[in-house]
């Protein structure tokens, strides 16, 4: 069966079936352009660890759990009154 989604790998069923253009982002293309004369393998004076952007502040990671804040379950039991110091 075909697997749906943004990056689905679907079979070609008819001759004129349209397929999405699965392209890399501009930044990803710049990072791996090995034919560029200025390409240096892995040596960069700039840090690859982003700590100042909004995505870093929200702790968004490209991982198994996805990223961003998780919406709390509105039906979950919680304390109504919490004494703050």
Short mmCIF file of C-alpha atoms in Angstrom, two decimals, residues 1 3 11 15 20 35 42 46 52 56 59 64 69-70 74 77:
data_model
loop_
_atom_site.label_atom_id
_atom_site.label_comp_id
_atom_site.label_asym_id
_atom_site.label_seq_id
_atom_site.Cartn_x
_atom_site.Cartn_y
_atom_site.Cartn_z
CA UNK A 1 0.00 0.00 0.00
CA UNK A 3 2.40 5.42 2.41
CA UNK A 11 4.31 4.01 -6.73
CA UNK A 15 1.63 7.62 -16.91
CA UNK A 20 6.20 16.31 -5.51
CA UNK A 35 32.13 20.91 -5.81
CA UNK A 42 33.69 20.25 8.54
CA UNK A 46 31.06 29.59 13.23
CA UNK A 52 19.82 32.27 20.39
CA UNK A 56 16.39 26.97 20.48
CA UNK A 59 13.82 23.59 22.76
CA UNK A 64 11.87 11.23 17.66
CA UNK A 69 5.70 22.69 23.39
CA UNK A 70 3.32 19.85 23.91
CA UNK A 74 -7.29 19.25 29.27
CA UNK A 77 -6.30 15.57 36.72
#
